[in-house]
CSV table of C-alpha atoms and ligand atoms in Angstrom, one decimal:
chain,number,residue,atom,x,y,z
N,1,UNK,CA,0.0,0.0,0.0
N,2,UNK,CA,1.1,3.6,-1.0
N,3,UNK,CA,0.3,6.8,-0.1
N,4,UNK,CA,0.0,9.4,-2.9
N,5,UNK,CA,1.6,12.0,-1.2
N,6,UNK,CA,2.4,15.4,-3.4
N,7,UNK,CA,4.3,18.0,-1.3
N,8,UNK,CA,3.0,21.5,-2.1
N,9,UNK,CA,3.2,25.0,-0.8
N,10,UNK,CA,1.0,25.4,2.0
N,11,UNK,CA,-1.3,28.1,2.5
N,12,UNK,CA,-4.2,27.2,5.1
N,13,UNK,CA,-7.5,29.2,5.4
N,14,UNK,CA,-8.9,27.9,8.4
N,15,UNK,CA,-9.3,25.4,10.9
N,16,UNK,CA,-8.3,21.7,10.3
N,17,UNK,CA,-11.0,19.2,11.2
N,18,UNK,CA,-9.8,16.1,12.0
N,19,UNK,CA,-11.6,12.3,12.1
N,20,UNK,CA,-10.8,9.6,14.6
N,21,UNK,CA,-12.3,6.0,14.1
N,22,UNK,CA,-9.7,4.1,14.6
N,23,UNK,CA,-10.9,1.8,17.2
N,24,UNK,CA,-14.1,2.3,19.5
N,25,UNK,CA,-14.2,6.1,19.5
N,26,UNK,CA,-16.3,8.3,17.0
N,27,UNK,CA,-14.4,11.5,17.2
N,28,UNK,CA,-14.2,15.3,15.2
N,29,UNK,CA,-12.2,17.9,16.4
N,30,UNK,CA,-11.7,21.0,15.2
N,31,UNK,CA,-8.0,22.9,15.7
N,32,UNK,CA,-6.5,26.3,14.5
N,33,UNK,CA,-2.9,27.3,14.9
N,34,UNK,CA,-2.7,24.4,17.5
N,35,UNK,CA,-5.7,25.8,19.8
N,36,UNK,CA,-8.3,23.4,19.8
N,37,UNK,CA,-11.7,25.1,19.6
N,38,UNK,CA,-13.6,21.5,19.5
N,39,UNK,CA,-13.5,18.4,20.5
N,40,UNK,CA,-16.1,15.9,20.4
N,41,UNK,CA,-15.9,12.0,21.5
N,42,UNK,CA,-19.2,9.5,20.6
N,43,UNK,CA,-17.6,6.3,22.2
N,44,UNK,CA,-18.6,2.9,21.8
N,45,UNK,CA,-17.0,1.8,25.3
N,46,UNK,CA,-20.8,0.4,26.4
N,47,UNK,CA,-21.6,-1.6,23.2
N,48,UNK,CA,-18.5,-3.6,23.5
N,49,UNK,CA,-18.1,-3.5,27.2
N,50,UNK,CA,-20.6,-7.0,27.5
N,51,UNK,CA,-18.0,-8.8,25.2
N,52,UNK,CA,-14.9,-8.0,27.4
N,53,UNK,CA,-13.3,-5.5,24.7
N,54,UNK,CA,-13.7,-4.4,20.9
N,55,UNK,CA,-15.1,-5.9,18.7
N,56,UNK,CA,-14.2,-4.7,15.4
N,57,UNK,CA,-17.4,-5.3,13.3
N,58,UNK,CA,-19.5,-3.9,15.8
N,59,UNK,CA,-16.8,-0.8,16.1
N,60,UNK,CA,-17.5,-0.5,12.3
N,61,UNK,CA,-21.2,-0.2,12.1
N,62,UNK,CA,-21.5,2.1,15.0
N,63,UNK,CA,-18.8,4.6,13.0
N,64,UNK,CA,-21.0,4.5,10.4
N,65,UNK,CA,-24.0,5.6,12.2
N,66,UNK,CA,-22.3,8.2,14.5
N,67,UNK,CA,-19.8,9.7,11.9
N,68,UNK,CA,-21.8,12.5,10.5
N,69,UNK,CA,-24.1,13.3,13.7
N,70,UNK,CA,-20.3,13.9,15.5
N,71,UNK,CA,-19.1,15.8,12.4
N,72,UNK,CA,-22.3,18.3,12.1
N,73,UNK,CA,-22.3,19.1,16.2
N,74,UNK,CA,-18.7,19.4,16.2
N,75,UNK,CA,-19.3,21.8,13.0
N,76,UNK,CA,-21.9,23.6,15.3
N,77,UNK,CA,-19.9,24.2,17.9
N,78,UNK,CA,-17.7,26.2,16.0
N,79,UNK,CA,-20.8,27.7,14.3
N,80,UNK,CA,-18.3,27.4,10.5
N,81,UNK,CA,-19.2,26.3,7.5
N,82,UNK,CA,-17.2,24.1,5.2
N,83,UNK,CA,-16.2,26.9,3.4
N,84,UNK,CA,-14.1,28.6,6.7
N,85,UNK,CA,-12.0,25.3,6.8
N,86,UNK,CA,-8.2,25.1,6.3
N,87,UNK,CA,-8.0,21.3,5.6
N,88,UNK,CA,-8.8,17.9,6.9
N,89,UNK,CA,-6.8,15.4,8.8
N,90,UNK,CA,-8.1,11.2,9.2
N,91,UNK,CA,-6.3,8.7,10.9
N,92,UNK,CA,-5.9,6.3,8.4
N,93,UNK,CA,-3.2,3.9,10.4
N,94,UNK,CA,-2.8,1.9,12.0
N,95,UNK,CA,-6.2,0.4,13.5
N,96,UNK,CA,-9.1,-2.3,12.5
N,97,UNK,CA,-9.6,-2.1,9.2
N,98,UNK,CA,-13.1,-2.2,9.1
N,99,UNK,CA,-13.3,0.8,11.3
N,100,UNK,CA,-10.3,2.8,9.6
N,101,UNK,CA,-12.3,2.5,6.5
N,102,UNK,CA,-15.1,4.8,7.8
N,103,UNK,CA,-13.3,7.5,8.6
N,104,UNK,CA,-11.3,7.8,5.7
N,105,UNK,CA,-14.0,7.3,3.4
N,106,UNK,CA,-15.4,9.7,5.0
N,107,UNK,CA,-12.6,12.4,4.7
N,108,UNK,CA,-12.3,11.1,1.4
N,109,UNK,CA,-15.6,12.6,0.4
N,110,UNK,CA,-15.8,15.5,2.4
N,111,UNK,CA,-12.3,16.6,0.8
N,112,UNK,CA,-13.5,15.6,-2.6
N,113,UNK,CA,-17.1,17.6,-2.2
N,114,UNK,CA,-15.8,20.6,0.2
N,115,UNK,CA,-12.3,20.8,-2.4
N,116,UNK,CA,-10.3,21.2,0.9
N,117,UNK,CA,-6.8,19.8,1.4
N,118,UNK,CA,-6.6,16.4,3.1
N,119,UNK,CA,-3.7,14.2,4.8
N,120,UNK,CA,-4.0,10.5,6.5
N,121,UNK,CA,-2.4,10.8,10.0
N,122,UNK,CA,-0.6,7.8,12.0
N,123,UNK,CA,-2.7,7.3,15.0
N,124,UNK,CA,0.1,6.8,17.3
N,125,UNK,CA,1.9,9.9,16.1
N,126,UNK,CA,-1.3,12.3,16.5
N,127,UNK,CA,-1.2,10.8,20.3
N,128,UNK,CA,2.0,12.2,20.5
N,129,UNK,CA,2.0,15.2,18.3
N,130,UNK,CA,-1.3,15.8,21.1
N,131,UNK,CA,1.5,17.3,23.4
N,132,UNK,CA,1.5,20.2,21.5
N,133,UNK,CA,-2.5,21.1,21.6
N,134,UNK,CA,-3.4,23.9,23.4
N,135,UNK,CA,-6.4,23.1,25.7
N,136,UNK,CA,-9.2,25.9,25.5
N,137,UNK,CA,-9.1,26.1,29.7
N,138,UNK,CA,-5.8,26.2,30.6
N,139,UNK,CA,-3.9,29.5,29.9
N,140,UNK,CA,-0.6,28.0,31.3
N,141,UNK,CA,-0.3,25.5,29.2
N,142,UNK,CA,3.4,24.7,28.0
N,143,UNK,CA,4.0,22.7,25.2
N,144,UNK,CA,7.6,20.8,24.6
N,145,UNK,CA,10.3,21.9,22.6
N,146,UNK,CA,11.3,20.1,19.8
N,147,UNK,CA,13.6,17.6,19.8
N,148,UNK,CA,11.3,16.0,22.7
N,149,UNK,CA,11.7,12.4,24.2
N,150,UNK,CA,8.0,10.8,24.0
N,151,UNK,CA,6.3,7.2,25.7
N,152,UNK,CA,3.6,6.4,23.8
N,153,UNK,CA,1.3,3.6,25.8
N,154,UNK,CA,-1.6,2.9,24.4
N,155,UNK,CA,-4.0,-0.1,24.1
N,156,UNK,CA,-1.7,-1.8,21.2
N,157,UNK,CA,1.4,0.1,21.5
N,158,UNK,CA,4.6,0.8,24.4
N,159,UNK,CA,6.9,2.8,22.2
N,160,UNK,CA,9.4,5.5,23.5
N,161,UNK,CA,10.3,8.3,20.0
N,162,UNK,CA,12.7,10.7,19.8
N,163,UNK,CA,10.0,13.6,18.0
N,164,UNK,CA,11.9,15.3,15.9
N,165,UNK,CA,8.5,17.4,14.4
N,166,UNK,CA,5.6,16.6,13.2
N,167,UNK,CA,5.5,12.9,11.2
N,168,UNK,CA,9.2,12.7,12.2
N,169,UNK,CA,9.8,10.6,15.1
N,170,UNK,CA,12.6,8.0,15.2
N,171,UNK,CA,11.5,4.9,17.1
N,172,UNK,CA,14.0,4.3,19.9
N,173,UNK,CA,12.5,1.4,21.6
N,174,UNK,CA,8.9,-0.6,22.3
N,175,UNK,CA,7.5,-3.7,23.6
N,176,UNK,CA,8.6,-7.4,22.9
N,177,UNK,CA,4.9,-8.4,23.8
N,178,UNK,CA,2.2,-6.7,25.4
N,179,UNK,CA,1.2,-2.6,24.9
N,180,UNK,CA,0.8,-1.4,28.6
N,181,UNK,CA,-2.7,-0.8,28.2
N,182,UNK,CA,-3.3,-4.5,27.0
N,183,UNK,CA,-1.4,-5.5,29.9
N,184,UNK,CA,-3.7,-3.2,32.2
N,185,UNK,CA,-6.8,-4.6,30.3
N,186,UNK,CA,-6.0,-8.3,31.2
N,187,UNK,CA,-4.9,-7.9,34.8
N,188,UNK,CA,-8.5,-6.0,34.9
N,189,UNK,CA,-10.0,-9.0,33.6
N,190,UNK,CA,-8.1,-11.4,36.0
N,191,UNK,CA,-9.7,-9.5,38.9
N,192,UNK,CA,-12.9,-9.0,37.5
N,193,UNK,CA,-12.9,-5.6,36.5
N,194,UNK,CA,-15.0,-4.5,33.7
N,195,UNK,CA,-13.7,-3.4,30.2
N,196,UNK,CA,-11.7,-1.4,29.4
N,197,UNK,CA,-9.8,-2.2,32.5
N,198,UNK,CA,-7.0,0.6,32.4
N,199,UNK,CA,-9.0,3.6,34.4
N,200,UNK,CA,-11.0,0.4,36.8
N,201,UNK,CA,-7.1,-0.5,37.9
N,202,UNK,CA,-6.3,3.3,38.5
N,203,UNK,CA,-9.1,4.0,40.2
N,204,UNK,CA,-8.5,1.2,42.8
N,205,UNK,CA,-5.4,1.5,43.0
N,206,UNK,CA,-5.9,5.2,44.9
N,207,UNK,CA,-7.0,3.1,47.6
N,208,UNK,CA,-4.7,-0.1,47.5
N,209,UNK,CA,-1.1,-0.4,49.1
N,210,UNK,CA,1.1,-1.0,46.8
N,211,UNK,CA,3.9,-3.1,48.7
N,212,UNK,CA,1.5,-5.4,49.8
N,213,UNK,CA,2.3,-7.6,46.9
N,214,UNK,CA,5.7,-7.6,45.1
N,215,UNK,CA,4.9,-7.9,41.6
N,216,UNK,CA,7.9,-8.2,39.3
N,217,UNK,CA,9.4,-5.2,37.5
N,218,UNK,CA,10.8,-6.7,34.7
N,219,UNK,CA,13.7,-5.5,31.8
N,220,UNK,CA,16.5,-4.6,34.0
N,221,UNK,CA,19.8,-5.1,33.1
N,222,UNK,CA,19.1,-3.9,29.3
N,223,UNK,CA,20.0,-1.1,27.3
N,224,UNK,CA,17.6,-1.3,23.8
N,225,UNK,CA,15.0,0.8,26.0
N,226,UNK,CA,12.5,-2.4,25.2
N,227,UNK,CA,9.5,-2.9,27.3
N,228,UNK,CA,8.0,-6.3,28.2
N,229,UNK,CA,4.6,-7.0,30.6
N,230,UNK,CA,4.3,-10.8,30.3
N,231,UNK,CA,6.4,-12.0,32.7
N,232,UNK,CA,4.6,-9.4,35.2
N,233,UNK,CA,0.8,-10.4,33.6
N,234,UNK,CA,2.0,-14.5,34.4
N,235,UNK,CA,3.0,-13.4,38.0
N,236,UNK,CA,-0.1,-10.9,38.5
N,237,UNK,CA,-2.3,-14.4,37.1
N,238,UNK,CA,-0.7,-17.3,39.6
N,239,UNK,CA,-0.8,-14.9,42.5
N,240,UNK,CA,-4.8,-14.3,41.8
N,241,UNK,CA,-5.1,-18.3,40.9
N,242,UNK,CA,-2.8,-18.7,44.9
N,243,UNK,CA,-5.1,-16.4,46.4
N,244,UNK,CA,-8.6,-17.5,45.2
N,245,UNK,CA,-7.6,-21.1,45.4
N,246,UNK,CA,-6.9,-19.7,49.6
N,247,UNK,CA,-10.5,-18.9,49.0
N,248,UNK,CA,-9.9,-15.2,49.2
N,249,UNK,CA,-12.5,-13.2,47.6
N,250,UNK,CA,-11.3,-10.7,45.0
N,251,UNK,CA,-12.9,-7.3,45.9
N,252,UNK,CA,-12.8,-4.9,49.1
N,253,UNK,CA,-9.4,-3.9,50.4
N,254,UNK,CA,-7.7,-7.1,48.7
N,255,UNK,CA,-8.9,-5.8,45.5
N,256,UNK,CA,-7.6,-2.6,45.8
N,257,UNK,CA,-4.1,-3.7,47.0
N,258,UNK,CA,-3.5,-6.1,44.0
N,259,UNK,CA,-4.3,-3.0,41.6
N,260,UNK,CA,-1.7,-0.5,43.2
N,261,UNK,CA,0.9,-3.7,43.5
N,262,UNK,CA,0.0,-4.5,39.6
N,263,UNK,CA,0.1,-0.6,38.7
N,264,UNK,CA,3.6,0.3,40.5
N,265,UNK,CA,5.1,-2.7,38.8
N,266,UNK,CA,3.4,-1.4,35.3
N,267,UNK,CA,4.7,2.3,36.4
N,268,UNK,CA,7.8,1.7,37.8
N,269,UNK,CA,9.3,-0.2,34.2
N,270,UNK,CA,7.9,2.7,32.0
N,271,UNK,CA,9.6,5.4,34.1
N,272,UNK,CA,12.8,3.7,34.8
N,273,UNK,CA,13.1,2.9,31.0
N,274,UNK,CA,11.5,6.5,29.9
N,275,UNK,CA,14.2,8.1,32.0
N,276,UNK,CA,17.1,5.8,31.1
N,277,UNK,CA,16.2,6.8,27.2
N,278,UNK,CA,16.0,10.7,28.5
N,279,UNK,CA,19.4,10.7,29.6
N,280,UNK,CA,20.9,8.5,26.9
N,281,UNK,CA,19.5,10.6,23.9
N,282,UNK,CA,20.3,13.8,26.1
N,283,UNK,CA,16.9,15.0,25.6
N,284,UNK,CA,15.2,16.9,28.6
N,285,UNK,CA,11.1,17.5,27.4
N,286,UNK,CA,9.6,14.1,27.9
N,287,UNK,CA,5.8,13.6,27.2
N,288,UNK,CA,3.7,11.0,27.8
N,289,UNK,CA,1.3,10.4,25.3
N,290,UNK,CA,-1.9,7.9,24.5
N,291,UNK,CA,-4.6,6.3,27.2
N,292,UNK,CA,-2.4,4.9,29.6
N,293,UNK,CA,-0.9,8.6,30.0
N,294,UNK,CA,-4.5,9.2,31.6
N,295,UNK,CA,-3.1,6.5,34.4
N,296,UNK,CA,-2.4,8.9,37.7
N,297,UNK,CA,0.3,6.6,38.9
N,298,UNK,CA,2.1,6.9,35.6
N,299,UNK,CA,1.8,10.6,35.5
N,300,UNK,CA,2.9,11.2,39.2
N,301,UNK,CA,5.6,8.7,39.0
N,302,UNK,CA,7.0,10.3,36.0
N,303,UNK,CA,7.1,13.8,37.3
N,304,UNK,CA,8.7,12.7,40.7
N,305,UNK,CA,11.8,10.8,37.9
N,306,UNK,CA,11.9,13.9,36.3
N,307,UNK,CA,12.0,16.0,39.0
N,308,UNK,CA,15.1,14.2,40.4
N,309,UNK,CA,16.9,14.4,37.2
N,310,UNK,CA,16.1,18.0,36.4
N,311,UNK,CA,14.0,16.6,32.9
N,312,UNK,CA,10.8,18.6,32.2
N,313,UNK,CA,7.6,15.9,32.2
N,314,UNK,CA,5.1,17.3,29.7
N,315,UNK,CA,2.4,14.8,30.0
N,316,UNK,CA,-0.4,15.4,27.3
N,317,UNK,CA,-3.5,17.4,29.2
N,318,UNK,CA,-5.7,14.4,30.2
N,319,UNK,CA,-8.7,15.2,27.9
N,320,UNK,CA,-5.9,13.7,24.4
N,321,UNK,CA,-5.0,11.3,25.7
N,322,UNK,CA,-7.6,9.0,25.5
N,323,UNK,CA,-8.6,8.7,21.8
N,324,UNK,CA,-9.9,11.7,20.2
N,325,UNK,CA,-9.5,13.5,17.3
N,326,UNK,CA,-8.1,16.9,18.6
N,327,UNK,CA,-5.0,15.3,17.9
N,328,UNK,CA,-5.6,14.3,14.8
N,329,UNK,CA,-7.0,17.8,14.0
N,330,UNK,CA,-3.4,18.9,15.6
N,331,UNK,CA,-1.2,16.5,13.8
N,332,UNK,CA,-3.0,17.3,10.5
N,333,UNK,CA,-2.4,21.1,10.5
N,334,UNK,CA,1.3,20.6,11.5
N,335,UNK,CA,1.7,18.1,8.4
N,336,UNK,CA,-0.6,20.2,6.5
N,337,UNK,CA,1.7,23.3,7.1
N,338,UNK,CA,5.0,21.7,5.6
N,339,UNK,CA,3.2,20.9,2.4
N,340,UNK,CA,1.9,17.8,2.8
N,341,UNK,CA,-1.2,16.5,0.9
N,342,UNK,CA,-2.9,13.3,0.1
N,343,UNK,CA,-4.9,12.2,-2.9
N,344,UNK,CA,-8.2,12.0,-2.1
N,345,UNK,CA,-8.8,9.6,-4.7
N,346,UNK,CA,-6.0,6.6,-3.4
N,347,UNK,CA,-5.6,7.7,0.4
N,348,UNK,CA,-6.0,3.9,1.8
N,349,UNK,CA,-7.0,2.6,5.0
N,350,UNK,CA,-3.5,1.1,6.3
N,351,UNK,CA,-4.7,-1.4,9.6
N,352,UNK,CA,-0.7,-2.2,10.1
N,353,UNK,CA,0.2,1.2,10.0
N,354,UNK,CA,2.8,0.5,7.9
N,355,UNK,CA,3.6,3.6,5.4
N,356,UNK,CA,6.4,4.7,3.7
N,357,UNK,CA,6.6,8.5,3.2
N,358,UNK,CA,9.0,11.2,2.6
N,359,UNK,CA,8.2,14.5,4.5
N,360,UNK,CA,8.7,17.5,3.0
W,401,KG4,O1,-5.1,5.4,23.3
W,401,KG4,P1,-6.2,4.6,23.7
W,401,KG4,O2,-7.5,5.3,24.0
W,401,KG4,O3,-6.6,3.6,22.5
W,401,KG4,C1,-5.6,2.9,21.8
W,401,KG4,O4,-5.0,3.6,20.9
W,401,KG4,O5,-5.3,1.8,22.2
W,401,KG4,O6,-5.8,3.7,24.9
W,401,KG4,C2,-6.7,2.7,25.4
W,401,KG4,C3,-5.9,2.0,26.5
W,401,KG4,C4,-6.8,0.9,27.1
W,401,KG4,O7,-6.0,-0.2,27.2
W,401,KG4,C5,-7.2,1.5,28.5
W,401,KG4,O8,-7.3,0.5,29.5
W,401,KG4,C6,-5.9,2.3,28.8
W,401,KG4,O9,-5.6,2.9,27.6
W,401,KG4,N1,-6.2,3.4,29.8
W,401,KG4,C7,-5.7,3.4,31.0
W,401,KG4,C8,-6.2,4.5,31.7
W,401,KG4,N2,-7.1,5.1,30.8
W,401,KG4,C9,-7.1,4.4,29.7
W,401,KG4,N3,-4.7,2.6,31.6
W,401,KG4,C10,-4.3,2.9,32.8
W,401,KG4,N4,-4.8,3.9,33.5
W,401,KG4,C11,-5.8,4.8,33.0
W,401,KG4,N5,-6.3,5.8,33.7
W,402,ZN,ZN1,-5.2,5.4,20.7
């Protein structure tokens, strides 16, 4: 699969709208200059909660009837017409297929009928380049300076990048097996906890002590800056099989324990590896970017690592870092702005996220 991708000078006259349906999240932004003046989320988490996670044809027929309802109030809330737009932004990788397809169809059209500018946007990189956004309500808002170090943990993905601007981020390191938020949404399943299972863990794990079980923290002793949860999900599954098989209800105080046990084992790896990669690449902005960067433990941990080593921890303002499409929106203008364009005609759905592209 190829993009079509034809550099030319850029000139935008208006806001970039961006679509987000990669997964189980309907979502248009709108952004200008970086501000976001919109952001709208129709999420799915209900319809697939009952099955223990997504599934991906159900994702896809929802997209299709919640696309253009989320696309016209978004376009209300900005009270423009598809005239005032600069451009449009899709992610169009990596994600299930079936769901990817909706969107960029959609963008496909709209570009096609409106005659506006268009780019496909790698989802992982718009939850990065969401570090940037300016959120509406908070005037104190800093964004990082480029080069910035950035941990992307997501529900598929544990991937540190040294962000070099937008669409140019080297890969410096990722996960041998499970993404962190995978990792999260199993142990949540192992003790019950409803999908997805990432924000249930946080949530008890306020109220858990975390040394009551020692959970292990896996990859020391490397230096590739790779990740790995399995060995921790293995330990995190005998010690609930152990304790059950005791006869020890999961739930109550035990409950909350074995979340803050599971979550400072998940938190303490990330920021010890995060930090490692800081100092090695001698970058000092580090963001954390995608759902897991919504995880508490994560973002206090990481500002106390930071704070030791005199790093600035720029984690992306909590409201992007779930899926959304602000950051697409924001991604979209920033590629948009060096001259990038995609054909309208051949832009392509790409589920591996796999693309070859030269940026301008
Ligand atoms: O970025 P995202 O919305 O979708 C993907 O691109 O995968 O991330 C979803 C993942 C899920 O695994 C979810 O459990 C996890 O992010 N997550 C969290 C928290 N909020 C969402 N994990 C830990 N703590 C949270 N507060
Ligand atoms: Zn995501």
């Amino acid at each position: 699969m190829v993009c079509a991708t034809t550099p030319v000078a850029a000139a935008l006259g208006g806001p970039v709208l961006g679509i987000e349906t990669s997964c189980d999240e309907t979502a248009v932004a709108l952004v200008h200059h970086g501000r976001v003046l919109t952001n709208r989320v129709a999420t799915q988490v209900p319809m697939h909660r009952r099955f223990g996670g997504v599934v991906p044809e159900i994702a896809a027929r929802n997209h299709l009837l919640t696309i253009l309802p989320t696309l016209e109030i978004a376009l209300e809330d900005v009270g423009l017409t598809p005239q005032q737009l600069g451009g449009l932004a899709v992610t169009n990788r990596p994600g299930l297929i079936g769901a990817l397809l909706v969107g960029v169809q959609t963008a496909k059209t709209l570009a096609l009928a409106w005659n506006l500018p268009l780019v496909g946007v790698d989802h992982i990189e718009a939850h990065v380049w969401a570090a940037t956004l300016h959120p509406p309500e908070d005037k104190a808002y800093t964004p990082p300076m480029l080069p910035f170090l950035a941990l992307a943990v997501s529900g598929g993905h544990t991937s540190l990048y040294r962000v070099e601007g937008p669409g140019r981020m080297a890969l410096l390191g990722r996960t041998l097996d499970d993404a962190a938020g995978e990792a999260f949404d199993k142990f949540a399943r192992l003790v019950g906890l409803p999908y997805p299972g990432g924000p249930q863990v946080d949530f008890h794990a306020q109220a858990g002590d975390a040394k009551r079980f020692a959970l292990p923290k896996g990859m020391r002793g490397r230096s590739d800056f790779a990740f790995s949860f399995s060995g921790l999900k293995t330990a995190a599954r005998l010690l609930i099989e152990r304790l059950q098989a005791e006869g020890q209800a999961i739930e109550g105080q035990l409950l909350d324990d074995l979340c803050a046990s599971f979550q400072v084992a998940v938190v303490e790896q990330l920021v010890r590896i995060t930090t490692q990669a800081a100092r090695h690449h001698g970058l000092r902005d580090l963001v954390i970017a995608g759902g897991v960067a919504a995880n508490l433990g994560l973002r206090q941990g990481l500002a106390l690592a930071c704070q030791a080593e005199g790093l600035r921890c720029l984690p992306v303002p909590l409201a992007y870092c779930t899926d959304n499409a602000a950051m697409v929106a924001g991604l979209g203008e920033a590629l948009l702005n060096t001259g990038l364009r995609d054909d309208p005609h051949t832009l392509d759905a790409v589920p591996t996220g796999l693309v070859r592209r030269a940026i301008p």
